[in-house]
Coordinates of C-alpha atoms in Angstrom, one line a residue:
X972 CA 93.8 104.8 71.2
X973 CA 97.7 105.0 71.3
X974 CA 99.3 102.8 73.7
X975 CA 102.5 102.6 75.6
X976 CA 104.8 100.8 77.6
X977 CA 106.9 102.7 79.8
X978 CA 109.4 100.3 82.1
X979 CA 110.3 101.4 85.5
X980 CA 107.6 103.6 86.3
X981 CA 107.0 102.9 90.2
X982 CA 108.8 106.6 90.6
X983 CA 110.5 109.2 89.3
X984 CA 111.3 109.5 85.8
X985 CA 109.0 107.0 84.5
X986 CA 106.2 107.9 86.5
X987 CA 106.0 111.6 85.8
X988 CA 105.7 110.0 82.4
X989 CA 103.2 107.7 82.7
X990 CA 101.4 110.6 83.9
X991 CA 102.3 113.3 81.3
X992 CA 101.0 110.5 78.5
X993 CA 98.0 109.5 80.8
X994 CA 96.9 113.2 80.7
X995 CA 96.8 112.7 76.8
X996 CA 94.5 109.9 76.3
X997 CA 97.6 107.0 76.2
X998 CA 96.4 103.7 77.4
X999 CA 99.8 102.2 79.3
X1000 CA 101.1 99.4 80.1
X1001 CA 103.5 100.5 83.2
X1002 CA 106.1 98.2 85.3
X1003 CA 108.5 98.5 88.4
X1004 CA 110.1 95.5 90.5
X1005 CA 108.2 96.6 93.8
X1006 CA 104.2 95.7 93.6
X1007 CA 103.4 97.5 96.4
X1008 CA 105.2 100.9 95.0
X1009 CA 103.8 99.7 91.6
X1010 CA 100.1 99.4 92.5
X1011 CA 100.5 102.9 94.6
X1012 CA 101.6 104.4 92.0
X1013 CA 99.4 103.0 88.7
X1014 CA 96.5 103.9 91.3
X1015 CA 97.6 107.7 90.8
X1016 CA 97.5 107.9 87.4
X1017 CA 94.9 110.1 86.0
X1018 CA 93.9 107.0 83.6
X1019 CA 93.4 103.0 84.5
X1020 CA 96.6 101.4 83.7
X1021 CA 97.9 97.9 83.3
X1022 CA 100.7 97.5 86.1
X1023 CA 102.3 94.5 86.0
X1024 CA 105.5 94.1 88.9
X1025 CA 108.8 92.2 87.3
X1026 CA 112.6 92.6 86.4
X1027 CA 112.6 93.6 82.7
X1028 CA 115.8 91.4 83.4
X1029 CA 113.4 88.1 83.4
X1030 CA 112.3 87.2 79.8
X1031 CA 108.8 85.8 80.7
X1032 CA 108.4 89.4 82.4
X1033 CA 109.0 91.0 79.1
X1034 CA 106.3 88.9 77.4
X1035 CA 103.8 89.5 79.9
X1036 CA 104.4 93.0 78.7
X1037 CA 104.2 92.4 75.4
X1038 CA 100.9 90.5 75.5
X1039 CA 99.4 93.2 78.1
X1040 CA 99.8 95.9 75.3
X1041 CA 98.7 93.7 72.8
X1042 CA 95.2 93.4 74.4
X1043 CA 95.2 97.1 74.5
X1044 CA 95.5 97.2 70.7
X1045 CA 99.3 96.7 70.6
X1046 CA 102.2 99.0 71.3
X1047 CA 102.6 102.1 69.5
X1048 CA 105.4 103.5 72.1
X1049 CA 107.9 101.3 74.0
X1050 CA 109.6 103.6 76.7
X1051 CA 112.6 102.0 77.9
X1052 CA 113.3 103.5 81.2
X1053 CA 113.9 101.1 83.8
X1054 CA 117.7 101.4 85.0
X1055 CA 120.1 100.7 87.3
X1056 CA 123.3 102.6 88.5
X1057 CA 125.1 100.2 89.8
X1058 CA 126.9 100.1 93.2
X1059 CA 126.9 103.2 95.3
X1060 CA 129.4 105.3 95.8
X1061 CA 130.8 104.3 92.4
X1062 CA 133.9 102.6 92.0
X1063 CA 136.0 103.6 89.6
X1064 CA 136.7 101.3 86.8
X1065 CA 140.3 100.5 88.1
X1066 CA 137.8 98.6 91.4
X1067 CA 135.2 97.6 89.8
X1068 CA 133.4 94.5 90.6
X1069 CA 132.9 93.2 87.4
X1070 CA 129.7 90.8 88.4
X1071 CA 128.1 94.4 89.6
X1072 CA 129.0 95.3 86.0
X1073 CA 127.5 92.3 84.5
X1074 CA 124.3 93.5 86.1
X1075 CA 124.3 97.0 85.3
X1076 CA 124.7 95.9 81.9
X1077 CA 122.2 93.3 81.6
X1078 CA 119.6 95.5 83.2
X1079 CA 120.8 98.9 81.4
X1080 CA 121.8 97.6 77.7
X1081 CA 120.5 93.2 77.2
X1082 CA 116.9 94.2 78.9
X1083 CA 115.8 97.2 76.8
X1084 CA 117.0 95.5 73.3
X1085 CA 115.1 92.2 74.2
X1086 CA 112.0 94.6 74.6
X1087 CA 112.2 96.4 71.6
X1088 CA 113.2 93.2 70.1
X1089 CA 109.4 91.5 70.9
X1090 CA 107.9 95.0 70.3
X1091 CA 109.1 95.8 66.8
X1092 CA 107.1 93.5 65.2
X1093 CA 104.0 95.6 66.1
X1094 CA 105.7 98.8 66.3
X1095 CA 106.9 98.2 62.4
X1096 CA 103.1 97.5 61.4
X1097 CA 102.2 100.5 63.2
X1098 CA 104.5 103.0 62.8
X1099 CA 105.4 103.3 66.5
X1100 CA 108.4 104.4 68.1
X1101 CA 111.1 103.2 70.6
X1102 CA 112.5 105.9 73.6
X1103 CA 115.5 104.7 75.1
X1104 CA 116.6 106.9 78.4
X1105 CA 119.9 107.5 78.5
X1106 CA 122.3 110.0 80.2
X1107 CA 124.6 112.7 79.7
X1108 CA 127.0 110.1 81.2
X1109 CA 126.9 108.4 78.1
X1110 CA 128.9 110.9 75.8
X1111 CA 130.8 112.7 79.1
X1112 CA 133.8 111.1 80.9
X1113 CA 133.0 111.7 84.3
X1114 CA 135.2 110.1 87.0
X1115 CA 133.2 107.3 88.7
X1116 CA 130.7 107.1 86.2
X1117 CA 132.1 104.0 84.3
X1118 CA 129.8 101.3 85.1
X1119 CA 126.7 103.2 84.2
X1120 CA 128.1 105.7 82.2
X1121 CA 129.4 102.9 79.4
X1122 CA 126.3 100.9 79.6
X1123 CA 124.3 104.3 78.6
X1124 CA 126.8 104.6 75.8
X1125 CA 126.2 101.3 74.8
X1126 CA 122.4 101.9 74.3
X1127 CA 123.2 105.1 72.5
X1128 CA 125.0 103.5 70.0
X1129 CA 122.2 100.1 69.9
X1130 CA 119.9 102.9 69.6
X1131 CA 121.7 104.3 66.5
X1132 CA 122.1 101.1 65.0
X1133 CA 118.5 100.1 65.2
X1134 CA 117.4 103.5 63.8
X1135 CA 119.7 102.5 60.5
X1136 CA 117.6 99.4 60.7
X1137 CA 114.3 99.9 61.1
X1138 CA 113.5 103.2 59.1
X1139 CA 109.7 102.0 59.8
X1140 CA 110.0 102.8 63.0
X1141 CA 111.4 106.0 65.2
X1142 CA 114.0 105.2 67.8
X1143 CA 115.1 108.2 70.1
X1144 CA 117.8 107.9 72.6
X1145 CA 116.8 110.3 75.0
X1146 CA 118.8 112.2 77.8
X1147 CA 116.5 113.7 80.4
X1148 CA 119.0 115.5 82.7
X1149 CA 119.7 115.6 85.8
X1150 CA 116.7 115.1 87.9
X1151 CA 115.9 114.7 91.3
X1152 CA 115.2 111.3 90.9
X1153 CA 116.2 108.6 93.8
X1154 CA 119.0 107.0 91.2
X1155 CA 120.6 110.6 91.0
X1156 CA 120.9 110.6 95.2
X1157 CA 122.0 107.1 95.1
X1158 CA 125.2 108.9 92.5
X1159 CA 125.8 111.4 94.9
X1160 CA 125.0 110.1 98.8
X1161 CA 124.7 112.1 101.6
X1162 CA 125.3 115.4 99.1
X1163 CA 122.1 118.0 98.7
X1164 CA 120.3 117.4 95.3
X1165 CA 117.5 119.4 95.7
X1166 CA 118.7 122.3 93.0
X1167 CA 117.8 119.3 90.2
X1168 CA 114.7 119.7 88.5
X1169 CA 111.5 117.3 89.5
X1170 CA 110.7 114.7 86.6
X1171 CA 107.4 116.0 86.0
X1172 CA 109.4 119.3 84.4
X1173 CA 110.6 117.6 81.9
X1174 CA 107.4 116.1 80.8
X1175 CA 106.4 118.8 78.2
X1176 CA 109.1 118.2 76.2
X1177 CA 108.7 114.7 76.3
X1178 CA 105.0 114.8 74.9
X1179 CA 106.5 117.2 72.2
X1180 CA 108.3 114.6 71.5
X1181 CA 106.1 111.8 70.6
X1182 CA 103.9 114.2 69.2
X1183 CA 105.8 115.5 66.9
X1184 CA 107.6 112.6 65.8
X1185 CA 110.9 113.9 64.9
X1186 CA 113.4 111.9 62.8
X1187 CA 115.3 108.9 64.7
X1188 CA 118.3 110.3 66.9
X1189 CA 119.6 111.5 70.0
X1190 CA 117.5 114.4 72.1
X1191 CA 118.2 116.3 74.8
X1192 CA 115.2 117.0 76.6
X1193 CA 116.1 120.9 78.0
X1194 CA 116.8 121.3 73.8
X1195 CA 113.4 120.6 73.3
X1196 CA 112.0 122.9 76.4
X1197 CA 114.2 125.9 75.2
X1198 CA 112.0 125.2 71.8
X1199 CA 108.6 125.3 73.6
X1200 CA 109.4 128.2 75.0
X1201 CA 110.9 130.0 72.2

C-alpha cells in the first residue's frame, strides 16, 4: 500500500488531503503542532492514521516522521504542507522584523528540504515523489506579501533544483489557490473570505496528480481541474 506523509494536516489544506488520499487506500503519516486539533482530526479520516503532534521546525520531530512511515512500508509521497505566514497584518518589507522573517523562513523553506532530505533516500528506491505547497505569492509581487511570498519563491526554486537532481524521483511545486483556509483570513483580517473555495475542492486535482505522475515541475491546481473537466 502507498504511503504518505502529509505535514500540517490538523486543518485546512492538508486535511482535506489527508482525506482525498485516505479515500484512495493511502496509509498516512499526518502531523500538526496542536495534539488536541491533531488527534480530532486524524480521528475523522476515513482510514487509521499515524498522527504524530510536532514543529516540522524540530529535527527529532522530522525523524519521528520518517521512522513512522517507515514502519508503514516507507514513504512513497512526502507532502510538504505545513506553513506559516508570518505576522499579521503584514508588514511590508521596508518594516519587517527580520527575526519574524527568520521564522517564516525556517518553517516555510529549512523545514520542508530537511524532510525531503531524510525522505529521499526511500523515495529514490521507490520511485516516490515530493509535493511542495507553494503560492501564487511566490511568482506575483503583491504588496505585503514579502515575508511569505519570498520564502514560497524560495521553495519554488529548491523545488526546481532538486527536480534537476533527483530524476529518480518526482518533485512538484504545487500552488493550490486561494482557499478559505485559516492562513488565508489571517492575510486578510477582519475582511470577508468566504467567496474562496473550501480545500476539499481542490482535492480532485490533487489525486490526478499523484496518479498520474506527471513530469517534475510547477502545477497549478485549477490547471489541472479545468483538465478533469474538459
Amino acid at each position: 500500500m502507498a504511503v504518505a506523509i502529509i505535514t500540517g494536516a490538523s486543518r485546512g489544506l492538508g486535511l482535506a488531503l489527508a482525506h482525498g488520499l485516505a479515500e484512495a487506500g493511502w496509509d498516512l503519516v499526518i502531523d500538526g503542532r496542536n495534539a488536541a486539533a491533531l488527534a480530532e482530526a486524524a480521528a475523522a479520516v476515513p482510514r487509521d492514521v499515524t498522527a504524530l503532534p510536532g514543529d516540522v521546525t524540530d529535527p527529532g520531530h522530522r525523524l519521528a516522521l520518517i521512522a513512522a512511515a517507515d514502519r508503514l512500508g516507507g514513504a512513497d509521497l512526502l507532502v510538504n504542507n505545513a506553513g506559516i505566514l508570518g505576522p499579521s497584518p503584514q508588514p511590508r518589507l521596508a518594516d519587517y522584523p527580520l527575526d519574524a522573517l527568520r521564522d517564516v523562513y525556517e518553517v516555510n523553506v529549512v523545514a520542508p528540504l530537511a524532510l525531503a532530505q531524510l525522505a529521499l533516500p526511500g523515495l529514490r528506491a521507490r520511485g516516490g515523489a515530493v509535493v511542495n505547497v507553494t503560492s501564487d505569492a511566490a511568482v506575483e509581487a503583491y504588496e505585503g506579501w514579502g515575508g511569505y511570498g519570498s520564502a514560497k519563491a524560495a521553495v519554488e526554486q529548491a523545488s526546481r533544483i532538486l527536480a534537476a537532481e533527483e530524476p529518480a524521483v518526482r518533485v512538484w511545486w504545487v500552488d493550490p489557490g486561494d482557499l478559505r483556509t485559516r492562513m488565508h483570513q489571517e492575510a486578510f483580517p477582519g475582511e470577508d473570505i468566504s467567496d474562496r473555495p473550501e480545500p476539499v475542492t481542490v482535492v480532485p486535482a490533487f489525486r490526478r496528480l499523484v496518479e498520474s505522475r506527471p513530469p517534475s515541475g510547477r502545477v497549478r491546481l485549477a490547471d489541472l481541474l479545468a483538465g478533469a473537466r474538459a
